[in-house]
Structures are given as structure tokens and as C-alpha cells.
XYZ file of C-alpha atoms in Angstrom:
764
model
C 109.704 100.950 99.794
C 106.932 98.748 101.212
C 105.109 98.903 97.872
C 108.267 97.835 96.049
C 108.982 95.089 98.558
C 105.477 93.708 98.165
C 105.979 93.432 94.408
C 109.200 91.468 94.663
C 108.989 87.794 93.715
C 111.640 87.134 96.342
C 112.464 89.011 99.516
C 114.942 91.848 99.582
C 116.999 89.698 101.937
C 117.271 86.952 99.309
C 118.131 89.529 96.648
C 120.804 91.094 98.845
C 122.255 87.672 99.625
C 122.437 86.883 95.897
C 124.129 90.244 95.364
C 126.732 89.510 98.028
C 127.368 86.044 96.614
C 127.946 87.534 93.165
C 130.368 90.135 94.509
C 132.170 87.489 96.557
C 132.474 85.317 93.454
C 134.019 88.241 91.576
C 136.484 89.177 94.290
C 137.517 85.594 95.043
C 137.845 84.606 91.371
C 135.340 81.784 91.916
C 133.466 82.935 88.810
C 136.624 83.296 86.696
C 136.395 79.766 85.193
C 133.113 80.810 83.542
C 134.897 83.570 81.628
C 137.729 81.209 80.790
C 135.282 78.707 79.293
C 133.646 81.397 77.153
C 137.009 82.655 75.908
C 138.106 79.089 75.207
C 134.941 78.660 73.163
C 135.920 81.774 71.180
C 139.267 80.160 70.452
C 137.609 76.870 69.526
C 135.307 78.630 67.024
C 137.919 81.176 65.880
C 136.819 82.764 62.621
C 139.054 85.786 62.019
C 141.943 85.308 59.515
C 145.286 86.890 60.298
C 146.324 89.866 58.182
C 149.185 88.033 56.477
C 151.607 90.870 57.218
C 153.479 88.583 59.604
C 154.762 85.150 58.574
C 156.623 82.421 60.402
C 159.883 80.786 59.369
C 159.741 77.555 61.287
C 162.561 75.388 62.521
C 160.272 72.451 61.875
C 160.616 68.682 61.796
C 161.472 68.693 58.072
C 164.289 71.195 58.583
C 165.793 69.209 61.431
C 165.639 66.073 59.314
C 167.571 67.848 56.543
C 170.642 68.877 58.583
C 173.350 66.425 59.639
C 172.585 64.919 63.040
C 169.550 67.155 63.378
C 171.781 69.907 64.747
C 170.759 73.348 63.589
C 173.663 75.472 64.819
C 174.496 79.152 64.706
C 175.938 78.900 61.222
C 172.560 77.658 59.997
C 170.842 80.482 61.944
C 173.082 82.914 60.106
C 172.053 81.422 56.758
C 168.373 81.908 57.665
C 168.933 85.538 58.747
C 170.870 86.300 55.572
C 168.152 84.714 53.432
C 165.453 86.792 55.149
C 167.472 89.970 54.571
C 168.051 89.164 50.920
C 164.333 88.394 50.460
C 163.551 92.002 51.447
C 161.662 91.346 54.697
C 160.721 94.482 56.623
C 161.756 93.110 60.002
C 162.853 89.828 61.505
C 162.102 88.540 64.990
C 164.470 85.815 66.101
C 162.712 83.694 68.726
C 165.983 82.181 69.978
C 168.218 83.472 72.736
C 171.863 83.832 71.699
C 173.671 83.826 75.022
C 177.474 83.806 75.022
C 179.030 80.515 73.789
C 182.828 80.595 73.658
C 183.443 77.573 71.465
C 180.653 77.773 68.851
C 182.426 78.270 65.465
C 179.237 79.703 63.963
C 179.054 82.644 66.355
C 181.123 85.048 64.189
C 179.039 84.294 61.146
C 175.837 84.772 63.182
C 177.120 88.092 64.489
C 177.843 89.204 60.933
C 174.362 88.236 59.755
C 172.798 90.180 62.649
C 175.001 93.209 61.941
C 173.906 93.298 58.306
C 170.227 93.389 59.407
C 171.053 96.601 61.322
C 167.931 97.803 63.165
C 165.606 95.528 61.178
C 166.226 92.587 63.492
C 164.674 91.938 66.930
C 166.499 89.546 69.223
C 164.821 87.642 72.050
C 165.393 88.172 75.773
C 164.258 85.120 77.718
C 163.274 85.085 81.397
C 163.561 81.823 83.287
C 163.097 80.625 86.847
C 165.960 79.467 89.033
C 165.504 75.736 89.722
C 164.437 75.128 93.309
C 164.089 78.838 94.093
C 161.338 81.400 93.721
C 163.528 83.645 91.610
C 163.685 84.754 87.961
C 166.649 85.625 85.810
C 166.795 86.975 82.257
C 168.973 85.753 79.391
C 170.158 88.620 77.179
C 171.818 87.948 73.807
C 175.609 88.001 73.576
C 176.581 91.667 72.935
C 179.070 90.536 70.316
C 176.192 88.995 68.393
C 173.569 91.683 69.075
C 175.894 94.493 68.166
C 174.795 98.112 68.556
C 171.676 98.327 66.393
C 169.696 95.145 66.939
C 166.488 95.667 68.909
C 165.694 93.578 71.989
C 162.277 92.212 72.942
C 161.054 90.001 75.772
C 159.567 86.608 74.927
C 158.281 86.019 78.495
C 154.667 85.455 79.474
C 152.755 84.053 82.438
C 150.536 81.005 82.503
C 147.017 80.993 83.960
C 145.320 77.645 84.338
C 148.198 76.116 82.341
C 147.380 78.261 79.305
C 148.503 81.521 77.729
C 145.752 84.130 78.171
C 147.685 87.370 78.515
C 150.902 88.551 76.890
C 153.078 91.411 78.177
C 153.059 94.737 76.418
C 156.135 95.808 78.376
C 158.191 93.480 80.575
C 160.806 94.286 83.200
C 163.774 91.964 82.693
C 166.418 92.282 85.404
C 165.432 95.899 85.987
C 165.338 96.785 82.287
C 161.973 97.659 80.710
C 161.597 95.877 77.368
C 158.775 95.615 74.855
C 157.377 92.196 74.122
C 157.786 90.740 70.647
C 154.157 91.698 69.939
C 154.704 95.300 71.107
C 157.888 95.565 69.043
C 156.119 94.336 65.894
C 153.126 96.652 66.525
C 155.379 99.602 67.439
C 153.576 100.158 70.756
C 155.100 101.022 74.112
C 154.110 101.992 77.644
C 156.014 103.595 80.505
C 155.529 100.705 82.904
C 155.117 96.924 82.812
C 151.709 95.950 81.443
C 149.970 93.067 79.738
C 146.936 92.562 77.534
C 144.466 89.819 76.678
C 145.000 87.932 73.415
C 142.325 88.058 70.749
C 141.245 84.413 70.567
C 139.092 84.956 67.487
C 142.088 84.553 65.153
C 142.051 81.346 63.146
C 145.466 79.733 63.530
C 145.068 77.811 60.292
C 145.376 81.125 58.389
C 148.915 81.710 59.694
C 151.530 81.363 56.955
C 154.520 79.256 57.949
C 157.511 78.450 55.740
C 160.054 75.766 56.505
C 163.534 77.073 57.286
C 165.072 74.515 54.887
C 162.957 75.876 52.032
C 164.230 79.374 52.755
C 167.828 78.206 52.980
C 167.604 76.288 49.711
C 165.936 79.140 47.808
C 162.428 77.746 47.482
C 161.160 80.671 49.556
C 162.338 84.153 48.753
C 161.342 87.714 47.915
C 157.908 86.782 46.576
C 156.944 85.218 49.900
C 158.825 87.473 52.335
C 159.248 90.813 50.594
C 157.881 93.638 52.778
C 156.726 91.156 55.432
C 157.538 90.916 59.087
C 159.050 87.534 59.855
C 159.207 85.513 63.057
C 161.922 82.859 63.048
C 161.355 80.283 65.787
C 160.929 76.676 66.808
C 157.877 74.881 65.421
C 159.132 71.287 65.464
C 157.151 68.914 67.658
C 160.308 67.871 69.497
C 160.990 71.336 70.918
C 159.571 72.325 74.352
C 158.451 75.678 72.943
C 154.871 74.417 72.703
C 152.089 76.093 74.716
C 148.373 75.648 75.291
C 146.296 78.437 73.804
C 142.618 78.633 74.953
C 140.461 76.706 72.514
C 143.467 74.946 70.995
C 145.895 72.166 71.703
C 149.642 72.801 71.898
C 150.680 75.784 69.770
C 154.272 76.757 68.838
C 155.608 79.839 70.601
C 156.047 81.857 67.352
C 152.339 81.460 66.648
C 151.454 83.061 69.994
C 153.821 85.983 69.300
C 152.137 86.402 65.906
C 148.582 86.357 67.363
C 149.632 88.845 70.056
C 151.151 91.139 67.420
C 148.014 90.910 65.256
C 145.960 91.856 68.330
C 148.015 94.983 68.997
C 148.158 95.974 65.346
C 144.355 95.962 65.228
C 143.929 98.280 68.224
C 144.541 98.891 71.912
C 143.115 96.077 74.086
C 141.097 97.228 77.112
C 139.994 95.262 80.164
C 136.837 96.724 81.796
C 136.673 94.054 84.515
C 133.527 92.543 86.044
C 131.681 95.615 87.322
C 129.881 96.766 84.098
C 128.406 93.342 83.330
C 127.479 92.917 86.988
C 125.637 96.249 87.104
C 123.756 95.330 83.920
C 122.729 92.006 85.473
C 121.590 93.663 88.718
C 119.527 96.242 86.821
C 117.929 93.601 84.596
C 117.056 91.388 87.557
C 115.496 94.292 89.446
C 113.364 95.194 86.428
C 112.254 91.565 86.085
C 111.476 91.262 89.804
C 109.651 94.560 90.255
C 107.536 94.845 87.113
C 104.792 92.900 85.415
C 107.536 91.029 83.584
C 107.958 88.801 86.657
C 105.759 86.116 85.127
C 108.362 85.776 82.372
C 111.272 85.807 84.802
C 112.791 82.507 83.657
C 112.984 83.645 80.049
C 114.292 87.034 81.108
C 117.031 85.445 83.214
C 118.037 83.165 80.342
C 117.999 86.110 77.941
C 120.123 88.222 80.277
C 122.645 85.391 80.610
C 122.717 84.918 76.829
C 123.119 88.662 76.211
C 125.967 88.856 78.704
C 127.760 86.024 76.943
C 127.080 87.419 73.466
C 128.124 90.876 74.647
C 131.375 89.474 75.978
C 132.062 87.763 72.646
C 131.264 90.906 70.634
C 133.353 93.096 72.915
C 136.260 90.693 72.701
C 136.080 91.028 68.926
C 136.589 94.756 69.528
C 139.539 94.055 71.844
C 137.510 94.842 74.974
C 137.832 92.193 77.677
C 134.921 91.967 80.080
C 134.316 89.472 82.874
C 130.749 88.155 83.016
C 131.272 85.202 85.359
C 130.238 87.120 88.484
C 127.183 88.543 86.690
C 126.143 85.064 85.545
C 126.733 83.760 89.070
C 124.432 86.505 90.420
C 121.726 85.769 87.819
C 121.932 82.076 88.713
C 121.637 82.850 92.441
C 118.584 85.082 91.924
C 117.026 82.491 89.594
C 117.566 79.769 92.195
C 115.803 81.908 94.813
C 112.932 82.631 92.431
C 112.632 78.958 91.544
C 112.580 77.964 95.205
C 110.014 80.661 95.986
C 107.810 79.547 93.098
C 107.994 75.907 94.154
C 107.021 76.897 97.670
C 104.293 79.202 96.345
C 102.989 76.444 94.065
C 102.950 73.983 96.952
C 101.044 76.490 99.080
C 98.424 76.858 96.331
C 97.920 73.166 95.635
C 95.957 70.629 97.632
C 98.375 67.784 98.418
C 95.620 65.147 98.456
C 93.858 65.822 95.164
C 96.573 67.772 93.347
C 93.947 70.420 92.532
C 94.600 74.118 93.187
C 93.381 75.162 96.619
C 91.295 78.116 97.717
C 94.360 80.311 98.100
C 94.921 79.907 94.371
C 91.268 80.784 93.731
C 91.465 83.908 95.880
C 94.664 84.988 94.166
C 93.453 84.835 90.583
C 91.989 87.718 88.560
C 88.791 89.306 89.968
C 85.756 87.070 89.507
C 83.779 89.862 87.859
C 80.352 88.664 86.710
C 81.115 84.981 87.337
C 79.139 83.138 90.000
C 81.011 81.395 92.806
C 79.785 77.935 93.728
C 81.011 76.162 96.840
C 80.358 72.487 97.559
C 80.820 70.862 100.962
C 80.719 67.201 101.819
C 78.429 66.600 104.764
C 80.237 64.962 107.719
C 83.513 64.885 105.830
C 85.564 64.438 109.010
C 83.479 61.403 109.994
C 84.022 59.850 106.577
C 87.782 60.369 106.728
C 87.977 58.905 110.219
C 85.968 55.856 109.137
C 87.710 54.990 105.875
C 90.786 52.763 106.210
C 94.199 53.226 104.571
C 94.053 55.288 101.378
C 90.289 55.515 101.585
C 90.219 59.280 102.143
C 92.374 59.767 99.028
C 89.988 57.647 96.964
C 87.025 59.521 98.444
C 88.435 62.889 97.389
C 89.392 61.603 93.936
C 85.918 60.245 93.201
C 84.162 63.355 94.515
C 86.487 65.545 92.415
C 85.728 63.525 89.263
C 81.994 63.961 89.737
C 82.254 67.672 90.489
C 84.428 68.209 87.426
C 81.343 67.502 85.356
C 79.838 70.756 86.641
C 82.851 72.985 86.085
C 82.158 73.456 82.333
C 85.788 74.022 81.457
C 86.643 76.143 84.516
C 89.112 75.001 87.145
C 87.879 73.008 90.143
C 89.488 74.078 93.442
C 89.781 71.892 96.530
C 90.468 72.873 100.122
C 91.605 70.551 102.892
C 88.282 70.128 104.693
C 86.290 68.431 101.952
C 85.252 71.738 100.421
C 85.318 72.460 96.691
C 84.619 75.594 94.668
C 84.490 76.722 91.048
C 83.276 79.614 88.935
C 80.356 79.646 86.534
C 80.487 82.212 83.682
C 77.725 84.801 83.540
C 76.120 83.354 80.415
C 75.507 80.068 82.263
C 73.750 81.632 85.270
C 70.320 80.438 84.189
C 71.577 76.844 84.152
C 73.060 76.795 87.668
C 70.031 75.336 89.424
C 69.753 72.550 86.882
C 73.478 71.780 87.149
C 73.323 71.552 90.929
C 70.286 69.303 90.779
C 72.137 67.068 88.332
C 75.141 66.937 90.620
C 72.968 66.024 93.578
C 71.568 63.180 91.490
C 75.104 61.984 90.753
C 75.800 61.797 94.475
C 72.675 59.757 95.071
C 74.747 56.837 93.807
C 77.147 55.586 96.503
C 80.907 55.804 96.093
C 82.829 52.545 95.877
C 85.962 52.643 97.983
C 87.659 49.278 98.110
C 84.975 46.848 99.158
C 82.895 49.548 100.829
C 79.839 51.352 99.492
C 79.804 54.877 100.911
C 76.792 57.179 100.819
C 77.906 60.778 100.428
C 75.756 63.884 100.877
C 76.821 67.210 99.435
C 75.506 70.740 99.869
C 76.094 73.790 97.700
C 76.424 77.513 98.305
C 76.008 80.123 95.560
C 77.229 83.711 95.485
C 76.223 85.673 92.390
C 76.851 89.117 93.893
C 79.299 91.131 91.793
C 80.638 93.215 94.691
C 83.486 92.384 97.026
C 86.922 90.845 96.676
C 87.562 87.289 95.574
C 88.125 86.250 99.181
C 84.862 87.859 100.303
C 82.846 86.285 97.514
C 84.353 82.850 98.148
C 83.727 83.214 101.874
C 80.116 84.151 101.144
C 79.638 81.043 98.989
C 81.131 78.886 101.749
C 78.841 80.484 104.311
C 75.907 79.714 102.045
C 77.072 76.090 101.723
C 77.284 75.781 105.512
C 73.790 77.128 105.754
C 72.655 74.520 103.241
C 74.044 71.822 105.523
C 72.345 73.303 108.591
C 69.010 73.698 106.845
C 69.371 70.411 104.902
C 68.806 72.285 101.645
C 70.385 71.242 98.349
C 71.784 74.717 97.810
C 71.573 78.169 99.332
C 72.107 81.501 97.687
C 74.084 84.092 99.566
C 71.881 86.991 100.694
C 73.121 90.579 101.108
C 73.649 91.859 104.617
C 70.690 94.203 104.783
C 68.202 91.341 104.352
C 69.227 89.753 107.642
C 70.132 92.775 109.791
C 66.709 92.850 111.397
C 67.145 89.544 113.209
C 70.672 90.217 114.479
C 69.859 91.390 117.988
C 67.012 88.940 118.558
C 68.905 85.832 117.464
C 72.409 86.610 118.699
C 72.686 83.611 121.032
C 71.717 81.070 118.387
C 73.888 82.766 115.766
C 76.868 82.714 118.109
C 76.276 79.032 118.754
C 76.133 78.326 115.015
C 79.218 80.478 114.393
C 81.286 78.643 116.990
C 80.118 75.279 115.702
C 80.448 76.151 112.021
C 83.773 77.976 112.141
C 82.441 81.453 111.360
C 84.114 82.706 114.530
C 87.848 82.400 114.294
C 90.980 83.761 115.872
C 93.313 86.285 114.278
C 96.842 86.815 115.539
C 98.707 90.129 115.585
C 102.478 90.198 116.240
C 104.101 92.348 118.905
C 107.659 93.612 118.530
C 110.235 94.967 120.917
C 110.528 98.561 119.722
C 114.230 99.035 120.415
C 115.386 95.896 118.561
C 112.420 95.216 116.221
C 112.479 91.656 117.581
C 109.283 89.593 117.740
C 108.379 89.098 121.409
C 104.705 88.290 121.423
C 101.438 87.652 119.621
C 97.956 88.784 120.590
C 94.974 86.532 119.903
C 91.915 88.445 118.645
C 88.405 87.096 118.126
C 86.940 87.592 114.631
C 83.517 86.766 113.230
C 82.635 86.436 109.565
C 78.854 86.350 109.676
C 76.938 84.414 106.971
C 74.973 87.464 105.876
C 76.503 90.462 107.630
C 80.057 89.626 106.643
C 82.844 90.676 109.040
C 81.401 91.952 112.323
C 83.450 94.460 114.334
C 84.813 92.787 117.499
C 83.517 95.564 119.751
C 80.019 94.908 118.455
C 79.763 91.170 118.984
C 81.873 91.054 122.182
C 79.643 93.613 123.844
C 76.616 91.651 122.676
C 78.198 88.429 123.998
C 78.673 89.989 127.426
C 75.044 91.033 127.438
C 73.809 87.566 126.464
C 76.166 85.735 128.884
C 77.906 84.025 125.937
C 81.218 85.725 126.665
C 82.504 82.805 128.763
C 82.242 80.269 125.952
C 83.618 82.753 123.412
C 86.586 83.552 125.660
C 87.405 79.894 126.312
C 87.259 79.247 122.554
C 89.755 82.031 121.895
C 91.892 80.974 124.882
C 92.131 77.376 123.657
C 93.040 78.453 120.119
C 95.635 80.887 121.448
C 97.309 78.381 123.784
C 97.292 75.712 121.079
C 98.870 78.128 118.592
C 101.478 79.351 121.068
C 102.468 75.764 121.837
C 102.805 75.063 118.129
C 105.095 78.064 117.631
C 107.148 77.079 120.665
C 107.588 73.536 119.287
C 108.919 75.074 116.067
C 111.534 77.137 117.880
C 109.570 80.403 118.384
C 109.003 80.804 122.136
C 106.959 84.001 121.835
C 104.485 85.241 124.421
C 100.750 84.837 123.682
C 98.302 87.507 124.882
C 94.550 86.912 125.270
C 91.887 89.451 126.191
C 89.764 88.544 129.194
C 86.638 90.458 130.084
C 86.598 91.408 133.736
C 83.091 89.964 133.966
C 84.638 86.490 133.784
C 86.837 86.966 136.848
C 83.878 86.068 139.023
C 83.925 82.499 137.633
C 85.554 80.405 140.332
C 86.593 77.687 137.852
C 88.288 80.056 135.394
C 91.834 79.515 136.673
C 91.425 75.742 136.785
C 90.093 75.688 133.219
C 93.057 77.724 131.951
C 95.483 75.426 133.799
C 93.940 72.398 132.106
C 94.381 74.046 128.696
C 98.024 74.887 129.446
C 98.737 71.342 130.599
C 96.945 69.773 127.639
C 99.053 71.744 125.172
C 102.310 71.625 127.202
C 102.602 75.394 127.366
C 104.383 76.951 130.364
C 102.171 79.468 132.223
C 104.706 82.269 131.848
C 104.202 82.111 128.059
C 100.595 83.351 128.488
C 99.535 86.941 129.174
C 95.965 87.764 130.125
C 94.816 91.284 129.318
C 92.170 92.706 131.646
C 89.666 95.472 130.831
C 86.632 96.979 132.620
C 88.409 97.661 135.910
C 85.293 98.645 137.836
C 84.289 94.993 137.879
C 87.504 94.112 139.756
C 87.428 96.917 142.293
C 83.953 95.869 143.438
C 84.512 92.093 143.400
C 86.435 90.077 145.972
C 86.256 87.012 143.744
C 87.792 88.934 140.851
C 90.781 89.982 142.989
C 91.230 86.411 144.195
C 91.125 85.136 140.604
C 93.802 87.589 139.562
C 95.984 86.543 142.480
C 95.574 82.877 141.509
C 96.564 83.662 137.935
C 99.705 85.415 139.213
C 100.620 82.478 141.440
C 100.162 80.120 138.509
C 102.819 82.081 136.628
C 100.526 83.690 134.074
C 101.420 87.287 133.206
C 98.814 90.030 133.689
C 98.321 93.075 131.522
C 96.168 96.155 132.015
C 94.535 96.687 128.627
C 93.425 99.993 127.105
C 95.047 101.997 129.897
C 93.852 105.585 129.917
C 90.245 104.811 128.983
C 87.136 103.542 130.706
C 87.554 102.747 134.389
C 91.323 102.245 134.420
C 92.905 104.545 137.018
C 95.754 104.793 139.489
C 93.792 103.030 142.217
C 93.422 100.079 139.854
C 97.199 99.802 139.583
C 97.364 99.170 143.312
C 94.847 96.320 143.003
C 96.809 94.361 140.370
C 100.517 93.638 140.127
C 100.497 94.048 136.360
C 103.399 92.762 134.286
C 102.580 95.179 131.502
C 100.452 98.227 130.803
C 98.949 98.661 127.340
C 98.434 102.224 126.197
C 95.163 102.589 124.343
C 95.505 103.100 120.587
C 93.448 106.283 120.668
C 96.313 108.034 122.452
C 99.067 106.402 120.377
C 97.486 107.167 116.992
C 97.095 110.879 117.808
C 100.171 111.516 119.945
C 102.019 113.292 117.127
C 99.110 115.709 116.583
C 97.975 116.223 120.177
C 100.348 117.468 122.883
C 97.940 116.297 125.579
C 97.841 112.780 124.208
C 101.622 112.851 123.829
C 101.964 113.677 127.510
C 99.544 110.852 128.417
C 101.622 108.367 126.453
C 104.896 109.656 127.880
C 103.687 109.635 131.480
C 102.178 106.157 131.115
C 105.489 104.776 129.819
C 107.326 106.364 132.773
C 104.705 105.059 135.203
C 104.945 101.518 133.826
C 108.727 101.528 134.185
C 108.535 102.874 137.764
C 106.149 100.028 138.622
C 108.480 97.460 137.049
C 106.045 96.762 134.207
C 106.451 96.625 130.447
C 104.936 99.503 128.456
C 103.054 98.324 125.365
C 101.741 100.720 122.714
C 98.787 99.722 120.550
C 97.769 101.245 117.227
C 101.169 101.995 115.687
C 100.206 102.980 112.163
C 103.372 104.533 110.738
C 107.145 104.830 111.060
C 107.197 108.333 112.658
C 104.990 107.115 115.509
C 107.267 104.114 115.940
C 110.325 106.344 116.081
C 108.692 108.677 118.618
C 107.762 105.752 120.878
C 111.335 104.513 120.679
C 112.556 107.934 121.824
C 110.143 107.781 124.770
C 111.509 104.371 125.786
C 108.363 102.374 125.072
C 109.158 98.647 125.306
C 106.752 96.834 122.992
C 104.541 97.887 120.109
C 101.835 96.493 117.897
C 99.759 97.885 115.090
C 99.202 97.753 111.342
C 102.643 99.238 110.687
C 104.253 96.233 112.359
C 101.792 93.588 111.273
C 98.087 93.161 110.679
C 95.964 90.503 112.414
C 96.003 87.328 110.311
C 95.033 83.694 110.468
C 97.455 81.464 112.300
C 98.588 79.485 109.254
C 99.677 82.705 107.514
C 101.374 84.035 110.636
C 103.208 80.762 111.255
C 104.285 80.508 107.627
C 105.669 84.043 107.708
C 107.467 83.593 111.034
C 108.902 80.182 110.188
C 109.889 81.048 106.608
C 113.223 82.566 107.626
C 114.852 84.154 110.706
C 114.634 87.537 108.952
C 110.849 87.442 109.080
C 110.950 87.414 112.892
C 111.960 91.050 113.040
C 109.963 94.073 111.963
């Protein structure tokens, strides 16, 4: 799972949140308007002609204008029904409701016309709402008119967003289950009330409508109606039987009955809902996020959205209704997260001053291979920035970048924040590197003009043409070589392999440590500590690291031991202490009040000014003493030193927490626990890493946890490398853990970025 998570463009938390938003949109109908728009577009671009088996006899404006007073009574209805029968129509749907009317003289004639149609006539049953009440009632035709053989069909439907989207297949009218007009014409039934989605692809202009007056006066007859199914209804603009059909303006009711009947005649409509499209979208997004296709994510997301829409249109043409709104909502949510992540990632890989890609971008590109890495550093860059007024530092960087671009030979120039630049030189240009650097140095012999000032700028170069190592290692080596050029006042320095400088390591340690502290080769890494029971971040340990110019990374045990021997441990410790307190204060100011732990060699407890120096650091950075934990090793030094015990007591009175480090090794013993009121006991990683394979080490870990709890201290386990070890420690009741499984040591900027990115990142 960790491998998969590392490949994700966005975090699993962001993906899960997008998933939940999509599901919520589906269940709350928030995404429904998207589907409505697509279906309206289908209606707007409708292409499918109707079959022509069903025609409309319309009570239109021309018919109303032809009858006296515009009154088309039941006698006229009877004439229309008789004319349809004589024309040989297969069936007739009358889209009028003939409720009982005692005084209408045309009722007997209408009843006779209906009787002669026998079972080839379908009469309408209307359902209306009771004014002022949430109640429906149905209007059945007068039995004296309907007779015994006329069929009945419901003409009711529901509106959604003021339009007709679905039409009933079967409708319950006052407890009686009736087919809709469409179901009656298509000869389809179901055992319970049901509805179906209209096929909006039908082109309404292909519907055949004849005027009722033309039928009555003989201009329309058997040639037009023979063998057809006929719908007789209101089509005049003055009638209220006008409805909005998606993709269209107002449409007469008979037209909607006809489209619904055409839909059912063509097949059985099915609604598959939102789940299939949503699952397709989730699968496609996972593939895009987890594979090498991630670089094309934008196009993939657009393609998925387009395919969902096209698929919906094609399925609708096959009478399958699918909802893609929730799927599109999910794709949009994931795309928004990816876009935000890419903007943040781009900002992290771009220097805000010059606009050039930074060293993080250089480290992250494809392996350098046979290319040579060249680093360039401005000498006394900080002094120049402090001296130049206003936008002077911006102009300085811009002019330096323009001159260095001349040496890049088509490759990208990279710029870091501290006046350092780097670029790659292809293998075939290796022989020209020295000449290029000499030419660049000559360019910088001319002063830079910044405003009214003439600024002399010196630059030094470092070269790494070794093919081995990662991009980060090779860049670091070139930077080390550039620093050496500054120290030795050379134009450029080539990085030398480690074995060429190993001989002078022991003899020159003091001077190398001095140079490393001054030049930034010694730095502080930070490793998070988590509460095992809750996986909550509770602390960070500051660890000294040294990237040597020629030896590369030096193991801490090696140079710390050497520092103790050469009496340089005090300066090294204060350097780490200051960085740790500064970093802890920064995290606290950003809302992360985590504890900071710093290792302190017991040899330093004899320094009478140690406590005062630490207090000054805490005050300078506004960090409360209780936020600092000092880890003590080499216990023999304390047991034999009165000053050491006094120093520890002063640290406790100040409020600083004390920790016994590497318990179970060296000189740490039970007598030592009586000398120090430790706030925590750290179990050495050698026991933790092997506790699952060694019963003896398991018992050591278990007993140490119990001992710490009995003494009122926190038990901390180092060296947690895997989940089973973590689970076992949780069973034993261990309080806090750290190790590569929970988080590797990293530079502060990376740690802070990870912890401050989101609340989720503050838990393991």
C-alpha cells in the first residue's frame, strides 16, 4: 500500500474526500442538473424521425376559427370520431376527458360515435389536484359515453424542473391501475405503477399532424389515416395543454403522448442509475493516478468526462437511462485536487525571485547519467543582498542569471535561494568545460549595474563529472566543490572521490569540523515521534548530520565520537541545540506545539554555563522550556561527577524534560535511574529491531516499558522498522515510537511542509 500511496499524484485522503463528495452529490441530487442539461441537449439536437405509425388530429387554431363562436362541442367531437372510424384507423386515442354533462345536446351523438368504435377507441382519464389541498382526484369518462368496450388510459404525468422527463407506464387513478396512453398504444403493461424516461432523440418536426377541420370536411381520409393509430387532442395555442419538453419550448400534450408511445414501441426503457458511470469514473481516475499516465492526467480526465457524456447519449439512444452527473462531479473534484497539488508542486520547484526552476526540480529530473554537474556560487551573496536597496537583490539575480545562461548551452539553468546556480553539461562538451568556466569568470570581471551602483561580483564554480550516485548526491558534490573553490579562492574545483581524502580525515578533523559548521556541511535532520496508541505526532528529535566535501555522508556515531575526542562536541551540540529550538519555535508558531528532543553528551554536563546558554536560546526563540527534551547518554560520566548531577537538577528546575537515551546499553543501569528523575526512557533500537526474533530482547523491551511506567516516565521505542513491531509495542503499552516506519530523518523544510500541509499528515 505504501508503494501505491507514494505513486499517487494526490493523497489517498484527497481521493477519498473526492469520492465522498461524488457519492453525496449522487444521493442528494446535487449532480442531477448535469444529467438534465445533457438530456436537454439531446432534445435540442434531436435527430431521430418518428415511425409515422401514429399521427395527430389536432384541435388547432384553424379548426377553432372554423366553428361558430370557436366552440368545439361534443357533436363536433363525434364528427371527428366518426371520420376517423370511416378512414380505417387502427385505433383512436381521445385526449379529452368526457365527464358527465347533463345538458350537453351532443352527448348522445358522442356516445354513439364511441360505441361504433367498439374496442378501437381509448378514452382519457385525467388526474387533477384539489385546489388548496395536497390531494389528487381522477376524472373518469361518463359511463354512458364510454360504454362497455372503450379502453381507458391515464393522461397524467409528473413535472420535474417544470418539464416532462418521465411518463407513467402504469398509473394508479383513485385506486384503479390504468395504462398510460403510451402503454396502451404500445400494448405494454406492468403489475404495479411505474414510469419511464422519454427518448428525447425524436425530432418533433417529423410528427404528422392533421387539422380536425380538414378531417371533418373530407380533406383528410383513408389515405392519410388508414391503418394508423390516431391521437385526437388539443394543439391550439390558446389551450393550456402545452408543456415544456427538454430541449424544446412548449409542446402540445398529444405530441408528448406520441413520443412516449414511440419510445415504448421501440423497446423497454431501462434506468441503470448513477452507480455504473460512477464506478467507471473511479476506476479511470485510479488508473490515471497510479500509473505512468499521470503526466497526461488532464487529458485523461477530459477524455473520461467526454466518454461518460457520449456513453450517456449512446445509451439513451438504446433506451438506457444512465446518470453521469455524480461521476462528472467526482472527476471534477479529483481534477481540482490534482490541479492544486500541481500548482503547489510547481511553486515548490520554482525559485520565486528568478522564476527559474530550483534545485529540487533538478534533483527530481531523470538521472544525470554521463552529464557533468556544474554549480556556481556567488561569493558573499548575503552581504550583497543586505547592501543593495529596494529591488536590488532581484536585479542582481536577474543579471547573474542572464550571464550564466550563456554557459548552459541549451540546458536548463537552476537557481536556489542562496545565490547558488547549477546546470548540466552534456558528455560531448566535457572537454570544453574549463574554457567555458574561464569565459564566464571573464564575464563577471565586468561589474553589474544595479540602479546607479556598480557592483563587483565574484563567482566560484564546482564540477562533478562522476557518473555514480543519485542526482541529489551529484548535485551536493558539485556544491561542495564550489564551496571549496570559495575557501581556496580558486576559479573552479573538481569533486574528488572519497578515497583520495580519507587519509587526512583523522589528522584534520578539527579544521574540517570548523569548515563544515561555517560552510553548512553540518546540518540538522529531524525525525518525528508518534504516540503509538493514537498515531498522533507528539515530538521531533533533532539529529546532527554531516555531508563531507569528499567523504560524502559521515555516520553520526563516527563524527560525534571524534568530536568528543577533539573537544569540539560543545560547539557541535550548541549548533544542533540552536537549530532545534529555532525549528520547534517555528512549528509552535504555526500551530504545531510538538516536543523537541536533542541529544546531549554527558561530557558536556560538566560545563557550568550549559544551562544558562540553553536558557538564552529558549528566551531568544520564545520557546517554553517544557517543549524541550534533553536526551542523556554515557551515564558513567554523571555518576562520577557532582557538577553533572547539579546541571541535571538545574535543567529540571528550568522546566526542561530529561530523557535517558539508549537505555539497556553502555553504562545505563538501575542505579542511574535513581540519580536522574527522567521524564522518559528511550529503549535502544538494537532491542526494538530484534524483539520479534529474540525472546530475551522481547523481555528487555517489555520490562523496560513496565519500569518506565512504574517510575512515572514515558517509554519511547527507537528503531521501529515495520508494522508488526509497531503492533507488538502497542500491545506492550509502549507510549511513543520513532523509526523509519513512522518517518525518516529529513531536513526541516521538508518536515514542516509535510506537517503543515494538512491535519492528516500529523498522524502516522
